[in-house]
mmCIF file of N, CA and C in Angstrom:
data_model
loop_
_atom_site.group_PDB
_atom_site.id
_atom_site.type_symbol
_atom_site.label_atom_id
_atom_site.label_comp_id
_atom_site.label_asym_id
_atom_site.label_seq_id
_atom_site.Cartn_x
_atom_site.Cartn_y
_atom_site.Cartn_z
ATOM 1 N N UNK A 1 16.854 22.067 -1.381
ATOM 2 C CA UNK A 1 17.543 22.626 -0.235
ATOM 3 C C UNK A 1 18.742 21.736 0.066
ATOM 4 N N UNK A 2 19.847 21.901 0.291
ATOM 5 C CA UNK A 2 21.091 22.014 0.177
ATOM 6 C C UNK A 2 21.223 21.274 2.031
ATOM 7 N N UNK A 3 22.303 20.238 2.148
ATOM 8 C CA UNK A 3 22.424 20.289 3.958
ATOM 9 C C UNK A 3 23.200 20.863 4.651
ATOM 10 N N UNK A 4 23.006 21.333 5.539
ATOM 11 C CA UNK A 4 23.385 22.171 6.378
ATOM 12 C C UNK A 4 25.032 21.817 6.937
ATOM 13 N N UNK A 5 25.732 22.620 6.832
ATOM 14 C CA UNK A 5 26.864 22.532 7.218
ATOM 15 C C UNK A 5 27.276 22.540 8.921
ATOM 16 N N UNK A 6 29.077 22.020 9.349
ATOM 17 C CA UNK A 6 29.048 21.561 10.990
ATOM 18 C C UNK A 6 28.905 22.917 11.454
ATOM 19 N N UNK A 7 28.818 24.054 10.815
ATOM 20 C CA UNK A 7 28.969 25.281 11.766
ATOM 21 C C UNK A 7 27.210 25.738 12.066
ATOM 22 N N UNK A 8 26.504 25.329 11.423
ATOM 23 C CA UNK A 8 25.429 25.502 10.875
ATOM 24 C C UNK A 8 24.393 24.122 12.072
ATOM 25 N N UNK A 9 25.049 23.272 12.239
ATOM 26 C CA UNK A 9 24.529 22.259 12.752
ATOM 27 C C UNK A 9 24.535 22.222 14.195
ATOM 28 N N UNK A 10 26.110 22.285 14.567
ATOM 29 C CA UNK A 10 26.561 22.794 15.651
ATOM 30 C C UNK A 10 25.668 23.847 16.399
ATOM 31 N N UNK A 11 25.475 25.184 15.997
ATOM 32 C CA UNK A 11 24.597 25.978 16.784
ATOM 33 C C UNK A 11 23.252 25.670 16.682
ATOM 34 N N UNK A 12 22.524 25.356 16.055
ATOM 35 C CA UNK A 12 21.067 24.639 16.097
ATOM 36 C C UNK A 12 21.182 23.412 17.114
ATOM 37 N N UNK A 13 22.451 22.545 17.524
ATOM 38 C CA UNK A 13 22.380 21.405 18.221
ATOM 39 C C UNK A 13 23.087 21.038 19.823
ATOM 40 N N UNK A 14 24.154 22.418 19.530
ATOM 41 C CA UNK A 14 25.128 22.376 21.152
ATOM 42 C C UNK A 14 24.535 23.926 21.646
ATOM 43 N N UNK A 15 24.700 24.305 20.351
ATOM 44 C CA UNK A 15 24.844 26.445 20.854
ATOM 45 C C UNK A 15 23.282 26.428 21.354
ATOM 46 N N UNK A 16 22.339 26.200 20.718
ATOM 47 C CA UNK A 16 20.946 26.772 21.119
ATOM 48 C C UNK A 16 20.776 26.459 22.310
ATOM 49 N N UNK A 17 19.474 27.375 22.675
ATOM 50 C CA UNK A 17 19.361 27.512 23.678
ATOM 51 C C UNK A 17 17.455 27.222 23.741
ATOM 52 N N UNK A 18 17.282 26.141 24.571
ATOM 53 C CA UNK A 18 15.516 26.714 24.662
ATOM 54 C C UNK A 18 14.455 27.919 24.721
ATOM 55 N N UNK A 19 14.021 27.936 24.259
ATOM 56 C CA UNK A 19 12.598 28.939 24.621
ATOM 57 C C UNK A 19 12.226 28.946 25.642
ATOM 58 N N UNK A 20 12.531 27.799 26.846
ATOM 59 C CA UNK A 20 11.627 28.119 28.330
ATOM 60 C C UNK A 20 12.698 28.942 28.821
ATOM 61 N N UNK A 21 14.103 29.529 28.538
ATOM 62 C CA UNK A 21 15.009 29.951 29.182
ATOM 63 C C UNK A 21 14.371 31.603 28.966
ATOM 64 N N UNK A 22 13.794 31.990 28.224
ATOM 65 C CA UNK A 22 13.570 33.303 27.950
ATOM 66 C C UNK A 22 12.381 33.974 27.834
ATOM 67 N N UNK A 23 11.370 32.964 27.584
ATOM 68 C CA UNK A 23 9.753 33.206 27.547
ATOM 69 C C UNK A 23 8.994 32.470 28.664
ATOM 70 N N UNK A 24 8.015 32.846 29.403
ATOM 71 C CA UNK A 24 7.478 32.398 30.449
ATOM 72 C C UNK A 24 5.984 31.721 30.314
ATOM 73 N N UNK A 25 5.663 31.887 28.822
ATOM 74 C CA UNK A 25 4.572 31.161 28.186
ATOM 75 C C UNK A 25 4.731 29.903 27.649
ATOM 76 N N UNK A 26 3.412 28.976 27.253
ATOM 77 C CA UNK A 26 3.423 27.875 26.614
ATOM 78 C C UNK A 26 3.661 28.150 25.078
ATOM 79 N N UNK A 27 4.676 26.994 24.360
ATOM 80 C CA UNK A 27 4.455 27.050 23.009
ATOM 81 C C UNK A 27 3.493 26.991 22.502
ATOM 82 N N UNK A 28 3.077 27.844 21.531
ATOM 83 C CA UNK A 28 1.491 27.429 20.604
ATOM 84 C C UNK A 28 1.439 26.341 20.214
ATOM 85 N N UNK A 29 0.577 25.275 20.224
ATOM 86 C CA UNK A 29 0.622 23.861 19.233
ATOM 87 C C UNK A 29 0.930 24.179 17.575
ATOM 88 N N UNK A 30 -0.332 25.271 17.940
ATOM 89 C CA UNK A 30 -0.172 25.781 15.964
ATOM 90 C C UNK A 30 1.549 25.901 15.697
ATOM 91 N N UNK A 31 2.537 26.456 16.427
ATOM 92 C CA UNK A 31 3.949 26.853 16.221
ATOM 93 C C UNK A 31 4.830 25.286 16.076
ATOM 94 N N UNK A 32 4.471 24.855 17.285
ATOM 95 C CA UNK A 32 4.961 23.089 17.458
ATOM 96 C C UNK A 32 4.708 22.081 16.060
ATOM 97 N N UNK A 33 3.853 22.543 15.715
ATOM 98 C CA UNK A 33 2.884 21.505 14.441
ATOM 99 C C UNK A 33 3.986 22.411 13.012
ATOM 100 N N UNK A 34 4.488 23.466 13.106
ATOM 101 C CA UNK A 34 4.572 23.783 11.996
ATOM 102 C C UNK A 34 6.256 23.696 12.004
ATOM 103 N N UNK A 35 6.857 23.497 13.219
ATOM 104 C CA UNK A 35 8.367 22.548 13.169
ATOM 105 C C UNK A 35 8.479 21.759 12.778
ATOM 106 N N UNK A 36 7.198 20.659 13.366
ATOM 107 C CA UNK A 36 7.549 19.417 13.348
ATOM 108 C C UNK A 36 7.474 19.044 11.796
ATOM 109 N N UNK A 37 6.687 19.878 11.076
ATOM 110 C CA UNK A 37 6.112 19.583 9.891
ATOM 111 C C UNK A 37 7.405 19.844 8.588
ATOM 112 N N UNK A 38 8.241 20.699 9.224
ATOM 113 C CA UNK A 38 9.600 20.868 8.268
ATOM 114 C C UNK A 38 10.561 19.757 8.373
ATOM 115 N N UNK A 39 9.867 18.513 9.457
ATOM 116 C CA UNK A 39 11.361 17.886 9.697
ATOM 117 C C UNK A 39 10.985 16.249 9.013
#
């Protein structure tokens, strides 16, 4: 896998936006565990 370019980086790091802004539930751990696990 190849690294990610500034346009590419940029919205994953300034543009995004959280999940508590739009969902009113807790993250799954199972979901949390399987981020953390790509990084």
């Amino acid at each position: 896998m190849g690294a990610l370019d500034d346009i590419a980086l940029h919205q994953l790091f300034v543009d995004a936006r959280t999940r508590n802004g739009w969902v009113e539930e807790n993250l799954p751990e199972s979901l949390m565990r399987a981020v953390y696990d790509l990084t």
